[in-house]
PDB file of C-alpha atoms in Angstrom:
ATOM      1  CA  MET N   1      95.393 409.990 223.216  1.00  0.00           C
ATOM      2  CA  SER N   2      93.764 408.853 219.997  1.00  0.00           C
ATOM      3  CA  ALA N   3      96.582 409.812 217.552  1.00  0.00           C
ATOM      4  CA  LYS N   4     100.266 409.115 217.294  1.00  0.00           C
ATOM      5  CA  ARG N   5     103.227 410.147 215.141  1.00  0.00           C
ATOM      6  CA  CYS N   6     104.916 407.455 213.032  1.00  0.00           C
ATOM      7  CA  SER N   7     108.664 407.111 213.544  1.00  0.00           C
ATOM      8  CA  LYS N   8     109.279 406.237 209.858  1.00  0.00           C
ATOM      9  CA  CYS N   9     107.132 408.499 207.758  1.00  0.00           C
ATOM     10  CA  ASP N  10     106.781 411.220 210.487  1.00  0.00           C
ATOM     11  CA  ALA N  11     103.008 411.431 209.900  1.00  0.00           C
ATOM     12  CA  VAL N  12     100.374 411.785 212.604  1.00  0.00           C
ATOM     13  CA  LYS N  13      97.847 408.924 212.335  1.00  0.00           C
ATOM     14  CA  LEU N  14      95.145 407.329 214.425  1.00  0.00           C
ATOM     15  CA  LEU N  15      96.024 404.550 216.815  1.00  0.00           C
ATOM     16  CA  THR N  16      94.027 402.107 214.711  1.00  0.00           C
ATOM     17  CA  ASP N  17      96.626 402.566 211.922  1.00  0.00           C
ATOM     18  CA  PHE N  18      99.414 401.248 214.176  1.00  0.00           C
ATOM     19  CA  PRO N  19      99.981 397.506 214.879  1.00  0.00           C
ATOM     20  CA  SER N  20      99.345 396.437 218.444  1.00  0.00           C
ATOM     21  CA  ASN N  21     102.266 395.584 220.670  1.00  0.00           C
ATOM     22  CA  GLY N  22     100.289 394.219 223.618  1.00  0.00           C
ATOM     23  CA  PRO N  23      97.307 395.410 225.631  1.00  0.00           C
ATOM     24  CA  GLY N  24      97.333 399.240 225.630  1.00  0.00           C
ATOM     25  CA  LYS N  25     100.634 399.378 223.676  1.00  0.00           C
ATOM     26  CA  TRP N  26     101.336 400.342 220.056  1.00  0.00           C
ATOM     27  CA  ARG N  27     104.356 400.065 217.842  1.00  0.00           C
ATOM     28  CA  SER N  28     106.271 403.121 216.783  1.00  0.00           C
ATOM     29  CA  ALA N  29     105.870 402.524 213.009  1.00  0.00           C
ATOM     30  CA  CYS N  30     102.493 402.460 211.279  1.00  0.00           C
ATOM     31  CA  CYS N  31     101.094 399.502 209.366  1.00  0.00           C
ATOM     32  CA  GLU N  32     102.056 400.855 205.921  1.00  0.00           C
ATOM     33  CA  CYS N  33     105.672 401.368 206.944  1.00  0.00           C
ATOM     34  CA  GLU N  34     105.752 397.866 208.446  1.00  0.00           C
ATOM     35  CA  LYS N  35     104.532 396.396 205.146  1.00  0.00           C
ATOM     36  CA  VAL N  36     107.193 398.273 203.169  1.00  0.00           C
ATOM     37  CA  ARG N  37     109.915 397.069 205.548  1.00  0.00           C
ATOM     38  CA  ASP N  38     108.723 393.433 205.325  1.00  0.00           C
ATOM     39  CA  ALA N  39     108.591 393.568 201.532  1.00  0.00           C
ATOM     40  CA  LEU N  40     112.191 394.818 201.357  1.00  0.00           C
ATOM     41  CA  ARG N  41     113.353 392.235 203.878  1.00  0.00           C
ATOM     42  CA  ARG N  42     111.590 389.236 202.273  1.00  0.00           C
ATOM     43  CA  PRO N  43     111.013 389.824 198.569  1.00  0.00           C
ATOM     44  CA  ALA N  44     108.054 387.878 197.161  1.00  0.00           C
ATOM     45  CA  LYS N  45     109.002 384.857 195.061  1.00  0.00           C
ATOM     46  CA  PRO N  46     107.072 384.342 191.823  1.00  0.00           C
ATOM     47  CA  ARG N  47     104.802 381.280 192.018  1.00  0.00           C
ATOM     48  CA  PRO N  48     105.159 378.663 189.301  1.00  0.00           C
ATOM     49  CA  PRO N  49     102.190 378.358 186.955  1.00  0.00           C
ATOM     50  CA  LYS N  50      99.624 375.776 188.000  1.00  0.00           C
ATOM     51  CA  GLN N  51      99.983 372.609 185.933  1.00  0.00           C
ATOM     52  CA  SER N  52      97.107 370.452 184.754  1.00  0.00           C
ATOM     53  CA  LYS N  53      96.432 366.887 185.851  1.00  0.00           C
ATOM     54  CA  ALA N  54      97.674 365.462 182.549  1.00  0.00           C
ATOM     55  CA  GLU N  55     100.976 367.346 182.871  1.00  0.00           C
ATOM     56  CA  ALA N  56     101.410 366.094 186.464  1.00  0.00           C
ATOM     57  CA  LEU N  57     100.841 362.478 185.357  1.00  0.00           C
ATOM     58  CA  ALA N  58     103.317 362.901 182.501  1.00  0.00           C
ATOM     59  CA  ARG N  59     105.959 364.242 184.885  1.00  0.00           C
ATOM     60  CA  GLN N  60     105.297 361.341 187.277  1.00  0.00           C
ATOM     61  CA  ARG N  61     105.723 358.776 184.469  1.00  0.00           C
ATOM     62  CA  GLU N  62     108.949 360.455 183.413  1.00  0.00           C
ATOM     63  CA  ARG N  63     110.335 360.305 186.969  1.00  0.00           C
ATOM     64  CA  ARG N  64     109.429 356.616 187.285  1.00  0.00           C
ATOM     65  CA  ARG N  65     111.003 355.806 183.918  1.00  0.00           C
ATOM     66  CA  ALA N  66     114.215 357.564 184.924  1.00  0.00           C
ATOM     67  CA  GLN N  67     114.197 355.701 188.231  1.00  0.00           C
ATOM     68  CA  ARG N  68     113.837 352.328 186.470  1.00  0.00           C
ATOM     69  CA  GLU N  69     116.661 353.165 184.105  1.00  0.00           C
ATOM     70  CA  ALA N  70     118.897 354.122 187.023  1.00  0.00           C
ATOM     71  CA  GLU N  71     118.095 350.887 188.865  1.00  0.00           C
ATOM     72  CA  ALA N  72     118.810 348.826 185.722  1.00  0.00           C
ATOM     73  CA  ALA N  73     122.167 350.564 185.257  1.00  0.00           C
ATOM     74  CA  LEU N  74     123.272 349.684 188.793  1.00  0.00           C
ATOM     75  CA  GLY N  75     123.255 345.916 188.327  1.00  0.00           C
ATOM     76  CA  PRO N  76     121.350 342.799 187.220  1.00  0.00           C
ATOM     77  CA  PRO N  77     117.708 342.522 188.254  1.00  0.00           C
ATOM     78  CA  LYS N  78     116.837 340.688 191.426  1.00  0.00           C
ATOM     79  CA  ALA N  79     115.883 337.028 191.226  1.00  0.00           C
ATOM     80  CA  MET N  80     112.169 336.301 191.263  1.00  0.00           C
ATOM     81  CA  LYS N  81     110.788 334.921 194.502  1.00  0.00           C
ATOM     82  CA  PRO N  82     109.326 331.405 194.368  1.00  0.00           C
ATOM     83  CA  PRO N  83     105.533 331.263 194.316  1.00  0.00           C
ATOM     84  CA  ARG N  84     104.030 331.412 197.780  1.00  0.00           C
ATOM     85  CA  VAL N  85     102.438 328.181 198.941  1.00  0.00           C
ATOM     86  CA  LYS N  86      99.297 328.704 200.970  1.00  0.00           C
ATOM     87  CA  VAL N  87      99.535 326.926 204.319  1.00  0.00           C
ATOM     88  CA  GLY N  88      96.122 326.191 205.768  1.00  0.00           C
ATOM     89  CA  ARG N  89      94.956 324.646 208.963  1.00  0.00           C
ATOM     90  CA  PHE N  90      95.887 321.125 207.847  1.00  0.00           C
ATOM     91  CA  GLY N  91      99.193 321.842 206.061  1.00  0.00           C
ATOM     92  CA  PRO N  92     100.246 323.193 202.638  1.00  0.00           C
ATOM     93  CA  GLU N  93      97.414 323.547 200.160  1.00  0.00           C
ATOM     94  CA  PRO N  94      98.214 323.181 196.432  1.00  0.00           C
ATOM     95  CA  GLU N  95      96.681 325.795 194.153  1.00  0.00           C
ATOM     96  CA  LEU N  96      95.372 323.234 191.609  1.00  0.00           C
ATOM     97  CA  LEU N  97      93.890 319.769 192.093  1.00  0.00           C
ATOM     98  CA  GLU N  98      94.197 317.332 189.191  1.00  0.00           C
ATOM     99  CA  TYR N  99      91.922 314.409 188.405  1.00  0.00           C
ATOM    100  CA  ASN N 100      91.607 312.533 185.137  1.00  0.00           C
ATOM    101  CA  GLY N 101      93.789 315.115 183.357  1.00  0.00           C
ATOM    102  CA  VAL N 102      91.687 318.104 184.489  1.00  0.00           C
ATOM    103  CA  LYS N 103      93.232 320.765 186.732  1.00  0.00           C
ATOM    104  CA  ARG N 104      90.993 323.094 188.722  1.00  0.00           C
ATOM    105  CA  THR N 105      91.161 325.113 191.901  1.00  0.00           C
ATOM    106  CA  ARG N 106      89.157 324.121 194.967  1.00  0.00           C
ATOM    107  CA  LYS N 107      86.576 326.797 194.215  1.00  0.00           C
ATOM    108  CA  GLU N 108      86.147 325.567 190.627  1.00  0.00           C
ATOM    109  CA  TRP N 109      85.850 321.924 191.753  1.00  0.00           C
ATOM    110  CA  ALA N 110      83.229 322.929 194.341  1.00  0.00           C
ATOM    111  CA  ARG N 111      81.234 324.783 191.674  1.00  0.00           C
ATOM    112  CA  HIS N 112      81.545 321.834 189.295  1.00  0.00           C
ATOM    113  CA  LEU N 113      80.277 319.364 191.911  1.00  0.00           C
ATOM    114  CA  GLY N 114      77.590 321.698 193.273  1.00  0.00           C
ATOM    115  CA  LEU N 115      79.175 322.018 196.714  1.00  0.00           C
ATOM    116  CA  ALA N 116      78.802 324.999 199.012  1.00  0.00           C
ATOM    117  CA  GLY N 117      82.394 326.217 198.537  1.00  0.00           C
ATOM    118  CA  PRO N 118      86.100 325.308 198.747  1.00  0.00           C
ATOM    119  CA  ARG N 119      85.715 324.435 202.442  1.00  0.00           C
ATOM    120  CA  SER N 120      83.698 321.394 201.386  1.00  0.00           C
ATOM    121  CA  ILE N 121      86.684 320.120 199.363  1.00  0.00           C
ATOM    122  CA  ILE N 122      89.002 320.754 202.331  1.00  0.00           C
ATOM    123  CA  GLY N 123      86.618 318.823 204.589  1.00  0.00           C
ATOM    124  CA  ARG N 124      86.753 315.845 202.241  1.00  0.00           C
ATOM    125  CA  GLU N 125      90.544 315.986 202.243  1.00  0.00           C
ATOM    126  CA  VAL N 126      90.594 316.017 206.041  1.00  0.00           C
ATOM    127  CA  ARG N 127      88.421 312.887 206.060  1.00  0.00           C
ATOM    128  CA  GLU N 128      91.026 311.312 203.708  1.00  0.00           C
ATOM    129  CA  TRP N 129      88.694 310.710 200.792  1.00  0.00           C
ATOM    130  CA  GLY N 130      90.384 309.162 197.783  1.00  0.00           C
ATOM    131  CA  ALA N 131      90.815 311.094 194.528  1.00  0.00           C
ATOM    132  CA  GLY N 132      88.138 308.936 192.882  1.00  0.00           C
ATOM    133  CA  ARG N 133      85.613 310.094 195.486  1.00  0.00           C
ATOM    134  CA  LEU N 134      87.007 313.493 196.446  1.00  0.00           C
ATOM    135  CA  LEU N 135      86.541 315.149 193.046  1.00  0.00           C
ATOM    136  CA  VAL N 136      83.771 312.946 191.652  1.00  0.00           C
ATOM    137  CA  GLN N 137      80.999 312.642 194.244  1.00  0.00           C
ATOM    138  CA  PRO N 138      78.529 315.477 193.681  1.00  0.00           C
ATOM    139  CA  VAL N 139      76.631 317.483 196.269  1.00  0.00           C
ATOM    140  CA  ILE N 140      75.247 315.675 199.306  1.00  0.00           C
ATOM    141  CA  PHE N 141      71.888 316.358 200.899  1.00  0.00           C
ATOM    142  CA  ARG N 142      73.336 318.376 203.770  1.00  0.00           C
ATOM    143  CA  ASN N 143      74.754 321.076 201.464  1.00  0.00           C
ATOM    144  CA  GLN N 144      71.886 321.387 199.005  1.00  0.00           C
ATOM    145  CA  ARG N 145      70.526 324.641 200.403  1.00  0.00           C
ATOM    146  CA  THR N 146      73.849 326.494 200.273  1.00  0.00           C
ATOM    147  CA  ALA N 147      75.183 325.014 197.014  1.00  0.00           C
ATOM    148  CA  GLU N 148      75.591 327.221 193.963  1.00  0.00           C
ATOM    149  CA  ARG N 149      72.755 326.439 191.571  1.00  0.00           C
ATOM    150  CA  THR N 150      72.560 326.647 187.793  1.00  0.00           C
ATOM    151  CA  GLU N 151      69.659 327.719 185.623  1.00  0.00           C
ATOM    152  CA  ALA N 152      66.650 325.417 185.925  1.00  0.00           C
ATOM    153  CA  PRO N 153      65.369 323.697 182.750  1.00  0.00           C
ATOM    154  CA  THR N 154      61.753 323.995 181.674  1.00  0.00           C
ATOM    155  CA  LYS N 155      59.234 321.171 182.088  1.00  0.00           C
ATOM    156  CA  ASP N 156      59.178 320.724 178.280  1.00  0.00           C
ATOM    157  CA  ALA N 157      62.944 320.058 178.155  1.00  0.00           C
ATOM    158  CA  TRP N 158      63.883 316.532 177.066  1.00  0.00           C
ATOM    159  CA  MET N 159      66.077 314.117 179.005  1.00  0.00           C
ATOM    160  CA  THR N 160      67.623 310.913 177.683  1.00  0.00           C
ATOM    161  CA  HIS N 161      67.983 307.970 180.063  1.00  0.00           C
ATOM    162  CA  ASP N 162      68.237 304.234 179.482  1.00  0.00           C
ATOM    163  CA  GLY N 163      67.872 304.747 175.724  1.00  0.00           C
ATOM    164  CA  ARG N 164      64.622 306.723 176.010  1.00  0.00           C
ATOM    165  CA  ALA N 165      64.095 310.469 175.581  1.00  0.00           C
ATOM    166  CA  GLN N 166      61.154 312.166 177.289  1.00  0.00           C
ATOM    167  CA  SER N 167      60.263 315.540 178.686  1.00  0.00           C
ATOM    168  CA  LEU N 168      60.617 316.359 182.367  1.00  0.00           C
ATOM    169  CA  GLU N 169      56.843 316.247 182.740  1.00  0.00           C
ATOM    170  CA  ALA N 170      56.675 312.728 181.230  1.00  0.00           C
ATOM    171  CA  TRP N 171      59.489 311.447 183.469  1.00  0.00           C
ATOM    172  CA  ALA N 172      57.798 312.879 186.554  1.00  0.00           C
ATOM    173  CA  ALA N 173      54.485 311.209 185.612  1.00  0.00           C
ATOM    174  CA  GLU N 174      56.213 307.857 184.972  1.00  0.00           C
ATOM    175  CA  LEU N 175      58.282 307.848 188.178  1.00  0.00           C
ATOM    176  CA  GLY N 176      55.708 309.521 190.386  1.00  0.00           C
ATOM    177  CA  LYS N 177      54.359 306.394 192.105  1.00  0.00           C
ATOM    178  CA  SER N 178      57.528 304.308 192.261  1.00  0.00           C
ATOM    179  CA  HIS N 179      60.033 307.042 193.198  1.00  0.00           C
ATOM    180  CA  GLY N 180      57.789 309.853 194.424  1.00  0.00           C
ATOM    181  CA  MET N 181      59.171 312.009 191.608  1.00  0.00           C
ATOM    182  CA  THR N 182      57.885 315.488 190.799  1.00  0.00           C
ATOM    183  CA  ILE N 183      58.850 318.142 188.280  1.00  0.00           C
ATOM    184  CA  GLY N 184      60.221 320.324 191.085  1.00  0.00           C
ATOM    185  CA  ALA N 185      62.431 317.491 192.348  1.00  0.00           C
ATOM    186  CA  ILE N 186      63.899 316.902 188.883  1.00  0.00           C
ATOM    187  CA  LYS N 187      64.573 320.610 188.370  1.00  0.00           C
ATOM    188  CA  GLY N 188      66.157 321.006 191.784  1.00  0.00           C
ATOM    189  CA  ARG N 189      68.472 318.032 191.288  1.00  0.00           C
ATOM    190  CA  LEU N 190      69.588 319.252 187.874  1.00  0.00           C
ATOM    191  CA  GLN N 191      70.217 322.712 189.321  1.00  0.00           C
ATOM    192  CA  LEU N 192      72.496 321.173 191.949  1.00  0.00           C
ATOM    193  CA  GLY N 193      74.589 319.474 189.261  1.00  0.00           C
ATOM    194  CA  TRP N 194      73.226 315.927 189.562  1.00  0.00           C
ATOM    195  CA  THR N 195      73.690 313.655 186.582  1.00  0.00           C
ATOM    196  CA  VAL N 196      70.636 312.509 184.630  1.00  0.00           C
ATOM    197  CA  GLU N 197      71.094 308.910 185.799  1.00  0.00           C
ATOM    198  CA  ARG N 198      71.301 309.882 189.455  1.00  0.00           C
ATOM    199  CA  THR N 199      68.384 312.304 189.125  1.00  0.00           C
ATOM    200  CA  LEU N 200      65.994 309.678 187.743  1.00  0.00           C
ATOM    201  CA  THR N 201      67.152 306.653 189.760  1.00  0.00           C
ATOM    202  CA  THR N 202      67.308 308.163 193.275  1.00  0.00           C
ATOM    203  CA  LYS N 203      64.041 308.014 195.152  1.00  0.00           C
ATOM    204  CA  VAL N 204      62.636 311.129 196.740  1.00  0.00           C
ATOM    205  CA  ARG N 205      62.777 310.931 200.506  1.00  0.00           C
ATOM    206  CA  PRO N 206      59.369 311.383 202.126  1.00  0.00           C
ATOM    207  CA  HIS N 207      59.152 314.447 204.299  1.00  0.00           C
ATOM    208  CA  LEU N 208      57.787 314.145 207.794  1.00  0.00           C
ATOM    209  CA  PRO N 209      54.400 315.781 208.271  1.00  0.00           C
ATOM    210  CA  LYS N 210      54.317 318.911 210.356  1.00  0.00           C
ATOM    211  CA  ARG N 211      53.045 318.501 213.871  1.00  0.00           C
ATOM    212  CA  ALA N 212      49.721 320.105 214.588  1.00  0.00           C
ATOM    213  CA  LYS N 213      49.949 322.931 217.062  1.00  0.00           C
ATOM    214  CA  ALA N 214      48.273 322.157 220.377  1.00  0.00           C
ATOM    215  CA  SER N 215      45.370 324.458 221.029  1.00  0.00           C
ATOM    216  CA  ARG N 216      45.749 326.631 224.077  1.00  0.00           C
ATOM    217  CA  VAL N 217      43.099 326.120 226.761  1.00  0.00           C
ATOM    218  CA  ARG N 218      42.459 329.049 229.012  1.00  0.00           C
ATOM    219  CA  PRO N 219      42.690 328.151 232.724  1.00  0.00           C
ATOM    220  CA  GLU N 220      39.498 328.093 234.745  1.00  0.00           C
ATOM    221  CA  PHE N 221      38.649 331.027 236.968  1.00  0.00           C
ATOM    222  CA  VAL N 222      39.573 330.167 240.568  1.00  0.00           C
ATOM    223  CA  GLY N 223      38.862 333.509 242.215  1.00  0.00           C
ATOM    224  CA  PRO N 224      40.709 336.779 242.690  1.00  0.00           C
ATOM    225  CA  LYS N 225      44.388 336.684 243.559  1.00  0.00           C
ATOM    226  CA  ARG N 226      45.361 337.446 247.143  1.00  0.00           C
ATOM    227  CA  PRO N 227      47.354 340.679 247.454  1.00  0.00           C
ATOM    228  CA  ARG N 228      51.015 340.340 248.294  1.00  0.00           C
ATOM    229  CA  GLY N 229      52.397 341.575 251.596  1.00  0.00           C
ATOM    230  CA  ARG N 230      51.997 340.768 255.247  1.00  0.00           C
ATOM    231  CA  PRO N 231      49.651 337.772 255.782  1.00  0.00           C
ATOM    232  CA  ARG N 232      46.281 338.514 257.267  1.00  0.00           C
ATOM    233  CA  LYS N 233      45.930 337.892 261.016  1.00  0.00           C
ATOM    234  CA  ALA N 234      43.690 335.034 262.001  1.00  0.00           C
ATOM    235  CA  THR N 235      40.516 336.195 263.701  1.00  0.00           C
ATOM    236  CA  GLN N 236      39.270 334.361 266.802  1.00  0.00           C
TER     237      GLN N 236
END
């Protein structure tokens, strides 16, 4: 049986025109009659026109404005919360540190002194350094590699110290024998935020010479290695 009569339109159609009702079973009404019945049962609703992104943002702003106005009409605004105090490992940490009338954060003080970061300031506070040393002493030798550096001056730049003004090259030549000074040492100290007085009065520490690598000596030939396994039986 390859054809069937529709119970709605009373037309003989192929089985492929009828919706399936299970394996080997077909509905009594054809597909076209099923569509007409569904359309009458659930009429299609017209879709609203698609709005642009600008119109959607405008509607969102309008809803938020109406919400704020409704909240304001309900009562007075809520009281502002007090500023949150950061509590670190060693107790409350103030946002600003003041010394000599200057207020800066820990990060700004570390950058001013040439330290590695705000943890260096916290470490000084843990060691109970006084304010005169905490926010005044510049970078120490241990933190020089990780400190934030500034732009290096040229060797022709002039520096004034002890009432005399000379170029970096002249200062390095003058203090070369007594302090072991070089142009690179002066530039590096100025990059780390050292003062001119400290840069030219601190002696350069002599670096230890590198140890010479010991030359490898190949072992002498002592004969072929004995194979592993059961030991050889002694012969009589």
